[in-house]
């Protein structure tokens, strides 16, 4: 295992930073890549390079943050990496003066690992990155969607390194209906790949995924009901939006990565009775992928203190991205526990 | 307009029937094709051939029965046409000794009409078929799914010819979320067509449609949650079932027909305040395509006596096919009204 740090880490250091900023706003931010030799659950021993980003003082309590399959190591903007992160809506929630936020790029996300990837593999990759960073114990693992699944695996496999888990919109299993929905998305990608129309297939798969992330309630508020004649075809009011979602995704994501990470959700299964870490499970009533029944089944099995928070949101599975205030309240409560524990 | 009757109508007559049956069980069954010159709403004047089937005495009260976009004129088995119909589960409900059940093949269902088709066009086609059959007034129009949409159009446009409407799992509008789901199905068909993989595209679209017809509850009961490694890929427990649904569909349905009839659902919009016919609206709480809110909005607008029946079913939109007893009870009540009116 070796640690390769990018030049970007120095950018966060006032003396060498190319950015002008007030020292009071300064945040340590570091990016790097760790080379790991991991025994993958379904694909044998593999040498992998895992990208990470860490924001906040190296000696502060460490919080691992993980999002959906299309999220990255860049969670929130920092002086060093000022572009918006995938969870920018929670930037104020993470006080990176007193906490260190760590995140990885999922193994498989660069499209070079064309093999079945397990959520347990991701948890082991995170453990390897933490070793490389010299982080023995996480004050909290905060995971959303696929990140919640990986957090549950981390708690089950590396529980001695974790003080608290917050699992948002992810459970111990993939729901069979959600799996069917994803399996069809992967078949759409495969149809595109087979026919030299990879971008079209990936775009369509993403559009189908968006439907599963959102809800009928949101679409009813947002889009007209009647289709209109547009040339030789009828066109529905939501098609422009969905097309745009698909196009943006194709620009930043790879078909192989999508297939393998989508598969990884469906391979996910964790024995929650192996989890002995205090756990907060957050579920959304309107979530079409993770029914609240699965959230309740999960907390019944965890062998530690659990809290369940049920939200209502027209954004369904995407509530963790869209319901900033409700999520912030939950995170603040969890992070206050971290800081107390660290104090 | 001309009336072309097939030889099959004679098969139901004891003297020339090739089938051995007891006269007491005999049912008149007739199939034919009507040539109509219809002003289509979005596609101009068109000469169309519309297939129909009628089961029951020619002088009995006539009931028009219409199903989803993949249903046909063959509703129930008869001596003349003994194969199971698409609504065979309701065969006992329709007493074809005292009622005449009439149904059509949707215009566009043979794939030869590659133009936008409106639910109003289907209603007009039905009116034309009834003219050809000499049926002035329907005792009832019983429509399910797309058939309910067409029934609402028939009630709005030809209300003077209708005594009662039963609209099951279909409303005055297509819901925006359901429309988005169908729009993506059509794009999958188009991706297949573009890439000389028409069957694959159509099969995948059907599989996506099946997901929308059914529910997470049913899948949770029916399929395991964890995917398994199957060669180089992960395979979900429902994939065999979905593949089989897709393959069966491709054998009997055409990509153009699918696209145009799917579009037709999304073009559907009827001003329910123009409906002055007693109407029973049946909705299913778990229906992912027709939320019960839309059923309530519909009955609020109809300008006649209305009844709403709300069912609960894990089969969601497909409840009209799968919940035989609950549907039979509703139909019997409606058909009893027909017979009283006719008596």
CSV table of N, CA, C and O in Angstrom, one decimal, chain A residues 55-139:
chain,number,residue,atom,x,y,z
A,55,UNK,N,-10.9,17.1,3.9
A,55,UNK,CA,-11.1,18.5,4.2
A,55,UNK,C,-11.1,18.7,5.7
A,55,UNK,O,-12.0,18.1,6.4
A,56,UNK,N,-10.3,19.6,6.2
A,56,UNK,CA,-10.3,19.8,7.7
A,56,UNK,C,-9.0,19.4,8.3
A,56,UNK,O,-8.2,18.7,7.7
A,57,UNK,N,-8.7,19.8,9.6
A,57,UNK,CA,-7.4,19.6,10.2
A,57,UNK,C,-7.2,18.1,10.3
A,57,UNK,O,-8.1,17.3,10.6
A,58,UNK,N,-5.9,17.7,10.1
A,58,UNK,CA,-5.5,16.3,10.2
A,58,UNK,C,-5.7,15.7,11.5
A,58,UNK,O,-5.9,14.5,11.6
A,59,UNK,N,-5.8,16.5,12.6
A,59,UNK,CA,-5.9,15.9,13.9
A,59,UNK,C,-7.3,16.1,14.5
A,59,UNK,O,-7.6,15.7,15.6
A,60,UNK,N,-8.2,16.5,13.6
A,60,UNK,CA,-9.6,16.6,14.1
A,60,UNK,C,-10.3,15.3,13.9
A,60,UNK,O,-9.9,14.4,13.2
A,61,UNK,N,-11.5,15.1,14.7
A,61,UNK,CA,-12.2,13.9,14.5
A,61,UNK,C,-12.6,13.7,13.0
A,61,UNK,O,-13.0,14.6,12.4
A,62,UNK,N,-12.4,12.4,12.6
A,62,UNK,CA,-12.6,12.2,11.1
A,62,UNK,C,-14.0,11.6,10.9
A,62,UNK,O,-14.5,10.8,11.6
A,63,UNK,N,-14.6,12.2,9.8
A,63,UNK,CA,-16.0,11.8,9.4
A,63,UNK,C,-15.9,11.3,8.0
A,63,UNK,O,-15.5,12.1,7.1
A,64,UNK,N,-16.3,10.1,7.7
A,64,UNK,CA,-16.3,9.6,6.3
A,64,UNK,C,-17.6,9.9,5.8
A,64,UNK,O,-18.7,9.5,6.4
A,65,UNK,N,-17.7,10.5,4.6
A,65,UNK,CA,-18.9,10.9,3.9
A,65,UNK,C,-19.0,10.2,2.6
A,65,UNK,O,-18.0,10.3,1.8
A,66,UNK,N,-20.1,9.5,2.3
A,66,UNK,CA,-20.2,8.7,1.1
A,66,UNK,C,-21.6,8.9,0.5
A,66,UNK,O,-22.6,8.9,1.2
A,67,UNK,N,-21.7,9.1,-0.8
A,67,UNK,CA,-23.0,9.4,-1.4
A,67,UNK,C,-23.4,8.2,-2.4
A,67,UNK,O,-23.0,7.1,-2.2
A,68,UNK,N,-24.2,8.6,-3.4
A,68,UNK,CA,-24.7,7.6,-4.3
A,68,UNK,C,-23.6,7.1,-5.3
A,68,UNK,O,-22.4,7.6,-5.2
A,69,UNK,N,-23.9,6.2,-6.2
A,69,UNK,CA,-22.9,5.7,-7.1
A,69,UNK,C,-22.3,6.7,-8.0
A,69,UNK,O,-21.2,6.5,-8.4
A,70,UNK,N,-23.0,7.8,-8.2
A,70,UNK,CA,-22.4,8.8,-9.1
A,70,UNK,C,-21.7,10.0,-8.3
A,70,UNK,O,-21.2,10.9,-8.8
A,71,UNK,N,-21.7,9.8,-6.9
A,71,UNK,CA,-21.0,10.8,-6.1
A,71,UNK,C,-19.5,10.6,-6.2
A,71,UNK,O,-19.0,9.5,-6.6
A,72,UNK,N,-18.7,11.5,-5.7
A,72,UNK,CA,-17.2,11.4,-5.8
A,72,UNK,C,-16.6,11.8,-4.4
A,72,UNK,O,-17.3,12.0,-3.5
A,73,UNK,N,-15.3,11.8,-4.4
A,73,UNK,CA,-14.6,12.2,-3.2
A,73,UNK,C,-14.8,13.7,-2.9
A,73,UNK,O,-14.4,14.1,-1.8
A,74,UNK,N,-15.3,14.5,-3.9
A,74,UNK,CA,-15.4,15.9,-3.6
A,74,UNK,C,-16.8,16.2,-3.1
A,74,UNK,O,-17.8,16.5,-3.8
A,75,UNK,N,-16.9,16.3,-1.8
A,75,UNK,CA,-18.2,16.4,-1.1
A,75,UNK,C,-18.6,17.9,-1.0
A,75,UNK,O,-19.7,18.2,-1.3
A,76,UNK,N,-17.7,18.7,-0.6
A,76,UNK,CA,-18.0,20.2,-0.4
A,76,UNK,C,-16.8,21.0,-0.9
A,76,UNK,O,-15.7,20.5,-1.0
A,77,UNK,N,-17.1,22.2,-1.3
A,77,UNK,CA,-16.0,23.1,-1.8
A,77,UNK,C,-15.1,23.5,-0.7
A,77,UNK,O,-15.5,23.6,0.5
A,78,UNK,N,-13.9,23.7,-1.0
A,78,UNK,CA,-12.9,24.2,0.0
A,78,UNK,C,-12.0,25.2,-0.8
A,78,UNK,O,-12.2,25.5,-2.0
A,79,UNK,N,-11.2,25.9,0.0
A,79,UNK,CA,-10.3,26.9,-0.7
A,79,UNK,C,-9.5,26.1,-1.8
A,79,UNK,O,-9.2,26.7,-2.9
A,80,UNK,N,-9.0,25.0,-1.4
A,80,UNK,CA,-8.1,24.3,-2.4
A,80,UNK,C,-8.9,23.8,-3.6
A,80,UNK,O,-8.4,23.8,-4.7
A,81,UNK,N,-10.1,23.3,-3.4
A,81,UNK,CA,-10.9,22.8,-4.4
A,81,UNK,C,-12.3,23.5,-4.4
A,81,UNK,O,-13.3,23.0,-3.8
A,82,UNK,N,-12.3,24.7,-5.0
A,82,UNK,CA,-13.5,25.6,-4.8
A,82,UNK,C,-14.7,25.2,-5.5
A,82,UNK,O,-15.8,25.8,-5.3
A,83,UNK,N,-14.7,24.3,-6.5
A,83,UNK,CA,-15.9,24.0,-7.2
A,83,UNK,C,-16.9,23.3,-6.2
A,83,UNK,O,-16.5,22.7,-5.2
A,84,UNK,N,-18.2,23.4,-6.6
A,84,UNK,CA,-19.2,22.8,-5.7
A,84,UNK,C,-19.1,21.3,-5.6
A,84,UNK,O,-18.8,20.7,-6.6
A,85,UNK,N,-19.2,20.8,-4.4
A,85,UNK,CA,-19.2,19.3,-4.3
A,85,UNK,C,-20.6,18.7,-4.4
A,85,UNK,O,-21.6,19.4,-4.6
A,86,UNK,N,-20.6,17.4,-4.4
A,86,UNK,CA,-21.9,16.8,-4.6
A,86,UNK,C,-22.9,17.0,-3.5
A,86,UNK,O,-24.1,16.9,-3.6
A,87,UNK,N,-22.4,17.3,-2.3
A,87,UNK,CA,-23.3,17.6,-1.1
A,87,UNK,C,-23.0,19.0,-0.7
A,87,UNK,O,-23.0,19.3,0.5
A,88,UNK,N,-22.9,19.9,-1.6
A,88,UNK,CA,-22.7,21.3,-1.3
A,88,UNK,C,-23.8,21.9,-0.4
A,88,UNK,O,-23.5,22.8,0.4
A,89,UNK,N,-25.0,21.4,-0.5
A,89,UNK,CA,-26.1,21.8,0.3
A,89,UNK,C,-25.8,21.7,1.8
A,89,UNK,O,-26.4,22.3,2.6
A,90,UNK,N,-24.9,20.8,2.1
A,90,UNK,CA,-24.5,20.5,3.5
A,90,UNK,C,-23.2,21.1,3.9
A,90,UNK,O,-22.6,20.8,5.0
A,91,UNK,N,-22.7,22.0,3.1
A,91,UNK,CA,-21.4,22.6,3.3
A,91,UNK,C,-21.3,23.3,4.7
A,91,UNK,O,-20.3,23.1,5.5
A,92,UNK,N,-22.4,23.9,5.1
A,92,UNK,CA,-22.4,24.6,6.4
A,92,UNK,C,-22.5,23.7,7.6
A,92,UNK,O,-22.2,24.0,8.7
A,93,UNK,N,-23.1,22.5,7.3
A,93,UNK,CA,-23.3,21.5,8.3
A,93,UNK,C,-22.0,20.9,8.8
A,93,UNK,O,-21.8,20.6,10.0
A,94,UNK,N,-21.0,20.7,7.9
A,94,UNK,CA,-19.7,20.1,8.2
A,94,UNK,C,-18.8,21.3,8.6
A,94,UNK,O,-18.3,22.0,7.7
A,95,UNK,N,-18.5,21.4,9.9
A,95,UNK,CA,-17.7,22.5,10.4
A,95,UNK,C,-16.2,21.9,10.2
A,95,UNK,O,-15.7,21.3,11.1
A,96,UNK,N,-15.6,22.2,9.1
A,96,UNK,CA,-14.3,21.6,8.8
A,96,UNK,C,-13.2,22.4,9.6
A,96,UNK,O,-12.0,22.1,9.3
A,97,UNK,N,-13.5,23.3,10.5
A,97,UNK,CA,-12.5,23.8,11.4
A,97,UNK,C,-12.3,22.8,12.5
A,97,UNK,O,-11.2,22.7,13.1
A,98,UNK,N,-13.4,22.0,12.8
A,98,UNK,CA,-13.3,21.1,14.0
A,98,UNK,C,-13.5,19.6,13.6
A,98,UNK,O,-13.4,18.8,14.5
A,99,UNK,N,-13.8,19.4,12.3
A,99,UNK,CA,-14.0,18.0,11.8
A,99,UNK,C,-13.1,17.8,10.6
A,99,UNK,O,-12.9,18.8,9.8
A,100,UNK,N,-12.8,16.6,10.3
A,100,UNK,CA,-12.1,16.3,9.1
A,100,UNK,C,-13.0,15.4,8.2
A,100,UNK,O,-13.4,14.3,8.7
A,101,UNK,N,-13.5,15.9,7.1
A,101,UNK,CA,-14.4,15.2,6.2
A,101,UNK,C,-13.5,14.4,5.2
A,101,UNK,O,-12.8,15.0,4.4
A,102,UNK,N,-13.7,13.1,5.2
A,102,UNK,CA,-12.9,12.3,4.3
A,102,UNK,C,-13.9,11.6,3.3
A,102,UNK,O,-15.0,11.1,3.8
A,103,UNK,N,-13.6,11.5,2.1
A,103,UNK,CA,-14.4,10.8,1.1
A,103,UNK,C,-13.5,10.1,0.0
A,103,UNK,O,-12.4,10.6,-0.2
A,104,UNK,N,-14.1,9.1,-0.6
A,104,UNK,CA,-13.3,8.5,-1.7
A,104,UNK,C,-14.1,8.5,-3.0
A,104,UNK,O,-15.3,8.8,-3.0
A,105,UNK,N,-13.3,8.3,-4.1
A,105,UNK,CA,-14.0,7.9,-5.4
A,105,UNK,C,-14.2,6.4,-5.3
A,105,UNK,O,-13.3,5.7,-5.0
A,106,UNK,N,-15.4,6.0,-5.6
A,106,UNK,CA,-15.8,4.6,-5.5
A,106,UNK,C,-14.8,3.8,-6.4
A,106,UNK,O,-14.4,4.2,-7.5
A,107,UNK,N,-14.4,2.6,-5.9
A,107,UNK,CA,-13.7,1.7,-6.8
A,107,UNK,C,-14.6,1.3,-7.9
A,107,UNK,O,-15.8,1.1,-7.7
A,108,UNK,N,-14.1,1.3,-9.1
A,108,UNK,CA,-15.0,1.1,-10.3
A,108,UNK,C,-15.5,2.4,-11.0
A,108,UNK,O,-15.9,2.3,-12.1
A,109,UNK,N,-15.4,3.5,-10.3
A,109,UNK,CA,-16.0,4.7,-10.8
A,109,UNK,C,-15.2,5.3,-12.0
A,109,UNK,O,-15.8,6.1,-12.8
A,110,UNK,N,-14.0,4.8,-12.2
A,110,UNK,CA,-13.3,5.3,-13.4
A,110,UNK,C,-13.4,4.4,-14.6
A,110,UNK,O,-12.9,4.7,-15.7
A,111,UNK,N,-14.2,3.3,-14.4
A,111,UNK,CA,-14.5,2.5,-15.6
A,111,UNK,C,-13.5,1.4,-15.9
A,111,UNK,O,-13.6,0.7,-16.8
A,112,UNK,N,-12.4,1.4,-15.1
A,112,UNK,CA,-11.3,0.5,-15.5
A,112,UNK,C,-11.4,-0.9,-14.8
A,112,UNK,O,-10.8,-1.8,-15.2
A,113,UNK,N,-12.4,-1.0,-13.8
A,113,UNK,CA,-12.6,-2.3,-13.2
A,113,UNK,C,-13.8,-2.9,-13.7
A,113,UNK,O,-14.9,-2.6,-13.2
A,114,UNK,N,-13.7,-3.7,-14.7
A,114,UNK,CA,-14.9,-4.3,-15.3
A,114,UNK,C,-15.2,-5.7,-14.7
A,114,UNK,O,-15.0,-6.7,-15.4
A,115,UNK,N,-15.6,-5.7,-13.5
A,115,UNK,CA,-15.8,-7.0,-12.8
A,115,UNK,C,-16.9,-6.6,-11.7
A,115,UNK,O,-17.1,-5.5,-11.3
A,116,UNK,N,-17.5,-7.7,-11.2
A,116,UNK,CA,-18.5,-7.4,-10.1
A,116,UNK,C,-17.9,-6.8,-8.9
A,116,UNK,O,-16.8,-7.3,-8.4
A,117,UNK,N,-18.4,-5.8,-8.4
A,117,UNK,CA,-17.9,-5.1,-7.2
A,117,UNK,C,-18.9,-5.2,-6.1
A,117,UNK,O,-20.1,-4.9,-6.3
A,118,UNK,N,-18.4,-5.5,-4.9
A,118,UNK,CA,-19.3,-5.6,-3.8
A,118,UNK,C,-19.2,-4.4,-2.9
A,118,UNK,O,-18.2,-3.7,-2.8
A,119,UNK,N,-20.3,-4.1,-2.2
A,119,UNK,CA,-20.3,-3.0,-1.2
A,119,UNK,C,-19.2,-3.3,-0.1
A,119,UNK,O,-18.6,-2.3,0.4
A,120,UNK,N,-19.0,-4.6,0.1
A,120,UNK,CA,-18.0,-4.9,1.1
A,120,UNK,C,-16.6,-4.5,0.6
A,120,UNK,O,-15.7,-4.1,1.4
A,121,UNK,N,-16.4,-4.6,-0.7
A,121,UNK,CA,-15.1,-4.2,-1.3
A,121,UNK,C,-14.9,-2.7,-1.1
A,121,UNK,O,-13.8,-2.2,-0.8
A,122,UNK,N,-15.9,-1.9,-1.2
A,122,UNK,CA,-15.8,-0.5,-1.0
A,122,UNK,C,-15.5,-0.2,0.4
A,122,UNK,O,-14.6,0.7,0.7
A,123,UNK,N,-16.1,-0.9,1.3
A,123,UNK,CA,-15.8,-0.7,2.8
A,123,UNK,C,-14.4,-1.0,3.1
A,123,UNK,O,-13.7,-0.3,3.8
A,124,UNK,N,-13.8,-2.1,2.5
A,124,UNK,CA,-12.4,-2.4,2.7
A,124,UNK,C,-11.5,-1.4,2.0
A,124,UNK,O,-10.4,-1.1,2.6
A,125,UNK,N,-11.9,-0.9,0.9
A,125,UNK,CA,-11.1,0.2,0.3
A,125,UNK,C,-11.0,1.4,1.2
A,125,UNK,O,-10.0,2.0,1.3
A,126,UNK,N,-12.2,1.7,1.8
A,126,UNK,CA,-12.2,2.9,2.7
A,126,UNK,C,-11.2,2.6,3.9
A,126,UNK,O,-10.4,3.5,4.3
A,127,UNK,N,-11.3,1.4,4.4
A,127,UNK,CA,-10.4,1.1,5.5
A,127,UNK,C,-8.9,1.2,5.1
A,127,UNK,O,-8.1,1.7,5.9
A,128,UNK,N,-8.6,0.8,3.9
A,128,UNK,CA,-7.3,1.0,3.3
A,128,UNK,C,-6.9,2.4,3.2
A,128,UNK,O,-5.7,2.8,3.5
A,129,UNK,N,-7.8,3.2,2.8
A,129,UNK,CA,-7.5,4.7,2.6
A,129,UNK,C,-7.2,5.3,4.0
A,129,UNK,O,-6.3,6.1,4.2
A,130,UNK,N,-8.1,4.9,5.0
A,130,UNK,CA,-7.9,5.4,6.3
A,130,UNK,C,-6.6,5.0,6.9
A,130,UNK,O,-5.9,5.8,7.6
A,131,UNK,N,-6.1,3.8,6.6
A,131,UNK,CA,-4.8,3.3,7.1
A,131,UNK,C,-3.7,4.2,6.5
A,131,UNK,O,-2.8,4.7,7.2
A,132,UNK,N,-3.9,4.5,5.2
A,132,UNK,CA,-2.9,5.3,4.5
A,132,UNK,C,-2.8,6.7,5.1
A,132,UNK,O,-1.8,7.4,5.2
A,133,UNK,N,-4.0,7.2,5.6
A,133,UNK,CA,-4.1,8.6,6.1
A,133,UNK,C,-3.7,8.6,7.6
A,133,UNK,O,-3.7,9.6,8.2
A,134,UNK,N,-3.5,7.4,8.2
A,134,UNK,CA,-3.2,7.4,9.6
A,134,UNK,C,-4.4,7.6,10.5
A,134,UNK,O,-4.3,8.0,11.6
A,135,UNK,N,-5.6,7.4,9.9
A,135,UNK,CA,-6.8,7.5,10.7
A,135,UNK,C,-7.2,6.1,11.2
A,135,UNK,O,-7.6,5.3,10.5
A,136,UNK,N,-7.1,6.0,12.5
A,136,UNK,CA,-7.4,4.7,13.1
A,136,UNK,C,-8.9,4.6,13.3
A,136,UNK,O,-9.5,3.5,13.0
A,137,UNK,N,-9.6,5.6,13.8
A,137,UNK,CA,-11.0,5.5,14.1
A,137,UNK,C,-11.8,6.7,13.5
A,137,UNK,O,-11.4,7.8,13.5
A,138,UNK,N,-13.0,6.4,13.0
A,138,UNK,CA,-13.9,7.4,12.4
A,138,UNK,C,-14.8,7.8,13.5
A,138,UNK,O,-15.4,6.9,14.2
A,139,UNK,N,-15.0,9.1,13.7
A,139,UNK,CA,-16.0,9.6,14.7
A,139,UNK,C,-17.4,9.3,14.1
A,139,UNK,O,-18.3,9.0,14.9
